[in-house]
Structures are given as C-alpha cells and as structure tokens.
Short mmCIF file of C-alpha atoms in Angstrom, two decimals:
data_model
loop_
_atom_site.label_atom_id
_atom_site.label_comp_id
_atom_site.label_asym_id
_atom_site.label_seq_id
_atom_site.Cartn_x
_atom_site.Cartn_y
_atom_site.Cartn_z
CA MET A 278 8.09 57.11 -62.72
CA THR A 279 11.64 56.48 -61.49
CA GLU A 280 12.31 53.37 -59.45
CA ILE A 281 15.26 53.14 -57.06
CA LEU A 282 16.74 49.67 -56.78
CA VAL A 283 19.48 48.64 -54.35
CA VAL A 284 21.70 45.62 -54.94
CA THR A 285 22.95 44.53 -51.54
CA SER A 286 24.41 41.66 -49.52
CA GLY A 287 25.61 40.89 -46.04
CA LYS A 288 28.88 39.33 -47.12
CA GLY A 289 31.55 40.59 -49.49
CA GLY A 290 32.66 38.75 -52.60
CA VAL A 291 29.28 37.30 -53.54
CA GLY A 292 29.00 38.98 -56.95
CA LYS A 293 27.07 42.08 -55.98
CA THR A 294 28.83 44.54 -58.29
CA THR A 295 28.75 42.02 -61.14
CA THR A 296 25.00 41.80 -60.53
CA SER A 297 24.56 45.59 -60.43
CA ALA A 298 26.39 45.98 -63.74
CA SER A 299 24.47 43.17 -65.43
CA LEU A 300 21.04 44.29 -64.21
CA ALA A 301 21.79 47.86 -65.29
CA CYS A 302 22.84 46.68 -68.75
CA GLY A 303 19.86 44.35 -69.01
CA LEU A 304 17.41 47.13 -68.21
CA ALA A 305 19.12 49.45 -70.70
CA LEU A 306 18.88 46.73 -73.36
CA ARG A 307 15.12 46.80 -72.74
CA GLY A 308 15.08 50.52 -73.62
CA LYS A 309 15.09 51.84 -70.06
CA LYS A 310 17.11 54.92 -69.10
CA VAL A 311 19.35 53.66 -66.30
CA ALA A 312 21.88 55.17 -63.89
CA VAL A 313 24.01 52.88 -61.73
CA ILE A 314 25.78 54.39 -58.70
CA ASP A 315 28.76 52.93 -56.85
CA PHE A 316 28.28 53.48 -53.09
CA ASP A 317 31.51 51.68 -52.15
CA VAL A 318 33.45 54.85 -51.30
CA GLY A 319 37.16 54.19 -50.81
CA LEU A 320 37.28 51.06 -52.97
CA ARG A 321 35.41 51.62 -56.25
CA ASN A 322 34.94 48.54 -58.42
CA LEU A 323 31.87 49.27 -60.52
CA ASP A 324 33.76 51.39 -63.07
CA LEU A 325 36.23 48.52 -63.60
CA ILE A 326 33.49 46.00 -64.32
CA MET A 327 31.75 48.52 -66.58
CA GLY A 328 35.03 49.17 -68.41
CA CYS A 329 35.01 52.93 -67.86
CA GLU A 330 37.67 53.36 -65.16
CA ARG A 331 39.87 55.58 -67.37
CA ARG A 332 36.98 57.94 -68.01
CA VAL A 333 36.34 58.80 -64.34
CA VAL A 334 37.06 62.51 -63.81
CA TYR A 335 34.49 63.36 -61.13
CA ASP A 336 32.77 60.97 -58.73
CA PHE A 337 29.73 60.55 -56.48
CA VAL A 338 31.33 62.45 -53.57
CA ASN A 339 32.34 65.32 -55.87
CA VAL A 340 28.68 65.76 -56.83
CA ILE A 341 27.48 65.64 -53.23
CA GLN A 342 30.06 68.21 -52.12
CA GLY A 343 29.34 70.55 -55.04
CA ASP A 344 32.73 70.17 -56.73
CA CYS A 345 31.00 69.43 -60.03
CA THR A 346 27.56 69.01 -61.56
CA LEU A 347 25.86 65.66 -61.88
CA LYS A 348 26.16 65.84 -65.67
CA GLN A 349 29.93 66.29 -65.37
CA ALA A 350 30.24 63.17 -63.20
CA LEU A 351 27.91 60.82 -65.08
CA ILE A 352 29.75 58.55 -67.52
CA LYS A 353 27.75 57.47 -70.55
CA ASP A 354 28.26 53.83 -71.45
CA LYS A 355 29.85 53.35 -74.88
CA ARG A 356 27.79 50.25 -75.67
CA LEU A 357 24.32 51.26 -74.52
CA GLU A 358 22.88 54.70 -75.25
CA SER A 359 20.61 54.88 -72.21
CA LEU A 360 23.06 53.66 -69.54
CA TYR A 361 25.10 55.93 -67.24
CA VAL A 362 27.61 55.23 -64.46
CA LEU A 363 28.36 57.35 -61.38
CA ALA A 364 31.64 56.13 -59.89
CA ALA A 365 32.62 56.09 -56.23
CA SER A 366 35.56 58.05 -54.83
CA GLN A 367 38.79 56.19 -54.11
CA THR A 368 40.29 58.97 -52.00
CA ARG A 369 37.50 59.67 -49.48
CA ASP A 370 35.96 57.59 -46.73
CA LYS A 371 32.35 56.62 -46.13
CA ASP A 372 31.78 59.70 -43.93
CA ALA A 373 31.81 61.80 -47.11
CA LEU A 374 28.33 60.43 -47.83
CA SER A 375 25.25 61.88 -46.15
CA ALA A 376 21.53 61.14 -46.40
CA GLU A 377 20.88 64.70 -47.60
CA GLY A 378 23.63 64.49 -50.23
CA VAL A 379 22.41 61.14 -51.53
CA ARG A 380 18.83 62.44 -51.70
CA LYS A 381 20.03 65.48 -53.70
CA VAL A 382 21.74 63.28 -56.29
CA LEU A 383 18.76 60.93 -56.54
CA ASP A 384 16.37 63.87 -56.99
CA GLU A 385 18.53 65.22 -59.82
CA LEU A 386 18.55 61.84 -61.56
CA ILE A 387 14.76 61.62 -61.18
CA ALA A 388 14.44 65.11 -62.70
CA GLU A 389 16.58 63.94 -65.65
CA GLY A 390 13.96 61.29 -66.44
CA PHE A 391 15.80 58.10 -65.49
CA ASP A 392 13.55 55.05 -65.36
CA TYR A 393 15.81 53.12 -62.97
CA ILE A 394 18.50 54.14 -60.50
CA LEU A 395 20.58 51.16 -59.33
CA CYS A 396 22.50 51.60 -56.09
CA ASP A 397 25.47 49.23 -55.90
CA SER A 398 25.91 48.81 -52.15
CA PRO A 399 29.05 47.93 -50.23
CA ALA A 400 28.81 44.67 -48.32
CA GLY A 401 27.82 44.68 -44.68
CA ILE A 402 25.97 47.13 -42.49
CA GLU A 403 28.19 50.23 -42.34
CA LYS A 404 27.23 53.75 -43.44
CA GLY A 405 27.66 53.32 -47.19
CA ALA A 406 25.47 50.21 -47.20
CA HIS A 407 22.82 51.92 -45.09
CA LEU A 408 22.67 54.94 -47.42
CA ALA A 409 22.57 52.73 -50.52
CA MET A 410 19.39 51.06 -49.28
CA TYR A 411 17.83 54.03 -47.45
CA TYR A 412 15.79 55.45 -50.35
CA ALA A 413 15.20 52.15 -52.19
CA ASP A 414 11.86 51.04 -53.58
CA ARG A 415 13.08 47.50 -54.25
CA ALA A 416 16.08 45.46 -53.13
CA VAL A 417 17.94 42.59 -54.75
CA VAL A 418 19.74 40.62 -52.01
CA VAL A 419 22.68 38.75 -53.53
CA VAL A 420 23.54 35.50 -51.77
CA ASN A 421 25.94 32.62 -52.30
CA PRO A 422 24.33 29.28 -51.37
CA GLU A 423 26.45 28.84 -48.24
CA VAL A 424 25.58 29.21 -44.56
CA SER A 425 27.69 32.30 -43.78
CA SER A 426 26.35 34.26 -46.76
CA VAL A 427 22.74 33.35 -45.97
CA ARG A 428 23.16 34.23 -42.29
CA ASP A 429 24.68 37.64 -43.07
CA SER A 430 21.93 38.38 -45.58
CA ASP A 431 19.31 37.78 -42.90
CA ARG A 432 20.79 40.78 -41.05
CA ILE A 433 20.42 42.90 -44.20
CA LEU A 434 16.74 41.96 -44.42
CA GLY A 435 16.29 43.29 -40.89
CA LEU A 436 17.80 46.62 -41.90
CA LEU A 437 15.64 46.84 -45.03
CA ALA A 438 12.57 46.29 -42.85
CA ALA A 439 13.51 48.85 -40.18
CA LYS A 440 16.14 51.35 -41.38
CA THR A 441 14.87 52.71 -44.70
CA ALA A 442 12.91 55.84 -45.56
CA ARG A 443 9.88 53.68 -46.32
CA ALA A 444 10.08 52.01 -42.91
CA GLU A 445 10.46 55.30 -41.09
CA LYS A 446 7.45 56.83 -42.86
CA GLY A 447 5.33 53.73 -42.38
CA ASP A 448 4.91 53.32 -46.13
CA ASP A 449 4.81 49.97 -47.91
CA LYS A 450 8.03 48.09 -47.17
CA VAL A 451 10.91 47.84 -49.59
CA GLN A 452 10.13 44.95 -51.93
CA GLU A 453 12.87 42.34 -51.56
CA TYR A 454 14.13 39.69 -53.97
CA LEU A 455 16.71 36.96 -53.67
CA LEU A 456 19.38 36.42 -56.31
CA LEU A 457 21.61 33.36 -55.91
CA THR A 458 25.09 33.49 -57.44
CA ARG A 459 27.77 30.84 -58.06
CA TYR A 460 25.17 28.09 -57.99
CA SER A 461 26.28 24.56 -58.81
CA PRO A 462 23.62 21.82 -59.00
CA ALA A 463 26.37 19.19 -58.89
CA ARG A 464 27.68 20.51 -55.57
CA VAL A 465 24.13 20.73 -54.23
CA ALA A 466 23.66 17.05 -55.09
CA LEU A 467 26.85 16.22 -53.18
CA GLY A 468 25.64 18.14 -50.13
CA GLU A 469 28.42 20.74 -50.50
CA MET A 470 26.08 23.64 -51.20
CA MET A 471 22.60 24.74 -50.12
CA SER A 472 19.78 24.30 -52.62
CA VAL A 473 17.59 27.10 -53.96
CA GLU A 474 14.73 25.86 -51.80
CA ASP A 475 16.95 25.77 -48.70
CA VAL A 476 17.96 29.41 -49.10
CA LYS A 477 14.48 30.50 -50.06
CA GLU A 478 13.01 28.83 -46.98
CA ILE A 479 15.52 30.43 -44.59
CA LEU A 480 15.27 33.97 -45.99
CA GLY A 481 11.62 33.84 -47.02
CA LEU A 482 12.18 35.73 -50.29
CA ASP A 483 11.05 35.20 -53.85
CA VAL A 484 13.93 34.14 -56.08
CA ILE A 485 14.51 36.57 -58.93
CA GLY A 486 17.47 34.72 -60.41
CA VAL A 487 19.89 31.80 -60.10
CA ILE A 488 23.29 32.54 -61.60
CA PRO A 489 25.36 29.41 -62.36
CA GLU A 490 28.94 29.06 -61.19
CA SER A 491 31.16 29.92 -64.15
CA THR A 492 34.66 31.15 -65.00
CA GLU A 493 33.01 33.53 -67.48
CA VAL A 494 32.19 35.97 -64.66
CA LEU A 495 35.86 36.57 -63.81
CA SER A 496 36.87 36.72 -67.47
CA ALA A 497 34.19 39.30 -68.21
CA SER A 498 35.14 41.39 -65.16
CA ASN A 499 38.80 41.40 -66.18
CA ALA A 500 37.79 42.53 -69.66
CA GLY A 501 35.62 45.37 -68.33
CA THR A 502 32.49 43.89 -69.89
CA PRO A 503 29.35 43.16 -67.84
CA VAL A 504 28.84 39.41 -68.14
CA ILE A 505 25.22 39.80 -69.31
CA LEU A 506 26.66 41.08 -72.61
CA ASN A 507 28.37 37.71 -73.25
CA GLU A 508 25.47 36.55 -75.38
CA GLY A 509 24.77 32.85 -75.42
CA SER A 510 26.47 32.04 -72.14
CA ASP A 511 24.50 30.48 -69.29
CA VAL A 512 25.39 33.37 -66.97
CA SER A 513 24.19 35.93 -69.50
CA GLN A 514 20.92 34.07 -69.95
CA ALA A 515 20.43 33.81 -66.18
CA TYR A 516 20.91 37.55 -65.70
CA THR A 517 18.64 38.27 -68.66
CA ASP A 518 15.95 36.14 -67.00
CA ALA A 519 16.43 38.09 -63.74
CA VAL A 520 15.91 41.37 -65.58
CA GLY A 521 12.73 39.97 -67.12
CA ARG A 522 11.41 39.04 -63.68
CA LEU A 523 12.23 42.52 -62.37
CA LEU A 524 10.04 43.86 -65.17
CA GLY A 525 7.17 41.60 -64.14
CA GLU A 526 7.63 38.68 -66.52
CA GLU A 527 6.88 35.17 -65.28
CA LEU A 528 9.79 32.99 -66.28
CA PRO A 529 10.79 29.50 -65.06
CA LEU A 530 14.04 29.24 -63.13
CA ARG A 531 16.85 27.74 -65.17
CA PHE A 532 20.26 26.32 -64.26
CA THR A 533 18.99 24.82 -61.00
CA GLU A 534 19.46 21.18 -62.00
CA GLU A 535 22.30 19.21 -63.53
CA PRO A 536 21.91 18.66 -67.28
CA LYS A 537 20.84 15.10 -67.95
CA LYS A 538 23.52 12.94 -69.51
CA GLY A 539 22.93 11.47 -72.92
CA PHE A 540 22.97 7.72 -73.60
CA PHE A 541 26.65 7.46 -74.54
CA ALA A 542 27.73 9.69 -71.64
CA ARG A 543 25.89 7.37 -69.25
CA ILE A 544 27.48 4.32 -70.79
CA PHE A 545 31.06 5.62 -70.96
CA GLY A 546 30.92 7.94 -67.94
CA SER A 547 31.90 11.15 -69.72
#
C-alpha cells in the first residue's frame, strides 16, 4: 500500500528539501520504490540537490496540464534503481497547481506501485504548501531549534489538523513527526539554541530525527548528492536513523549531547 509523506515547515531555509532528498534516498536504500515531488513551483531546488537538474525535460505542472505523461516527466535516479524525481516548474506560478491535478498525479504513482510518495513542500502556508500536505498520510515537520522556526511550525500543525483531506473526511489525522536540523549541543549548553526537549514540549510531537549542524550539508547540496549518501558522516547517520524510525524501528536519538572530552583534552583544553 502506498504511503504519502509530506516534508513541511513554517519557515524557509530550515533544510526541508535536503531532508526530502535524504529521506527519499534512505527509503530507496531499504528497497522501497520511492517518488519524490517538488511542490515549490517557480523556484525548484529538489532537482539540484538530487543532482538531476540537467535531465529535467518535463515537470510536475506539465503532467497536471496534460503536456506530457507521468512517465515522461519522472526522472530515474542514477544511483538508486527504485528512486524517481518529479521536478517543479520554474516558469509557472503556484496557481498552476490544483487539488484535482495533484490527486491525478498521486493516483498514477499509486497505480505504478510506488511504496512511498514524498511531497517536498514550499515553506509557509500558501497554495503550494497546502496542496503538498492535503493528501498526506504522514508529515515530517522540519524545524530549526530557534524560536521563530518553532513558532511558524506551530501554524503548520494547525493546518495539518484542519486543512487536509483526512481532516475534511473525519478520518484519522495526519500522523506528525518532528525533525530537528542544524542542532548544536554546544550552543544549547550556552543557551544560544533551544534543546530537543524544549522544542518537543512546545510542539507536542514525537522526534523522528536530530540532524547535527555541519558544513557537510552545504557541500553535499553543491555537489548534487543527497547528504545521506555521504556514508560515515554524522549527518548521514542521523538521516539514516530517521528513516529507520519512519519504518517503525525503535532507535535511540544520537547527536543530542556534546561528545565527552578525553583525559588529555580536559587537561590541555583542546
């Protein structure tokens, strides 16, 4: 059975598209057939992070408007056999999307036997973000541990509870998870950043992942490689853990505390 997952946030620049790309790759690495859709019409960043920007011929809006078939628009990832990307349009605006058009594309993907459809949402509460979450079964809310990001995400939780197909039908609510990005235990200790428990208490969500602050994220994005594929890095391990939790595994949270200094580091302060 296909599951539709939206990756969303209230604030831009929190690592949402990086998260969408890494979760999609992580699920495909587990043998799942995955499609990831960029809902950010007019901007389009997912294809850059996935490293397939030069292979975009048709996009999401083209499929909705009948300019091409879904198979023509889907881009098969070169690294993972079961992963496909549907890029956003750079030349249209958000009004090109419609609930009926999105439903048509999702139904076609379901008919093609995809296990997971990831909807990479634009930030905020405008039309593209609403349509990205509208048909979702589960939602990953991406948050930086700072007051403005947490506050804006609270608004998104209100929309997930009231403005989705599940809410309108009175079905079980969209299942929500919290994923913290750019987390620095050292800055938390200095009082410069909210702790995991602080954010969890305010938003009332289960934490599916804590992604440590790292320059590797930018380097991977610039290289067109989802950071989860940088094996051995802390960020890759954190995203891999998040994928495991999405699949129902019980895993302890890592990267939430500063590594303890060894004896000589304590003595010499380095």
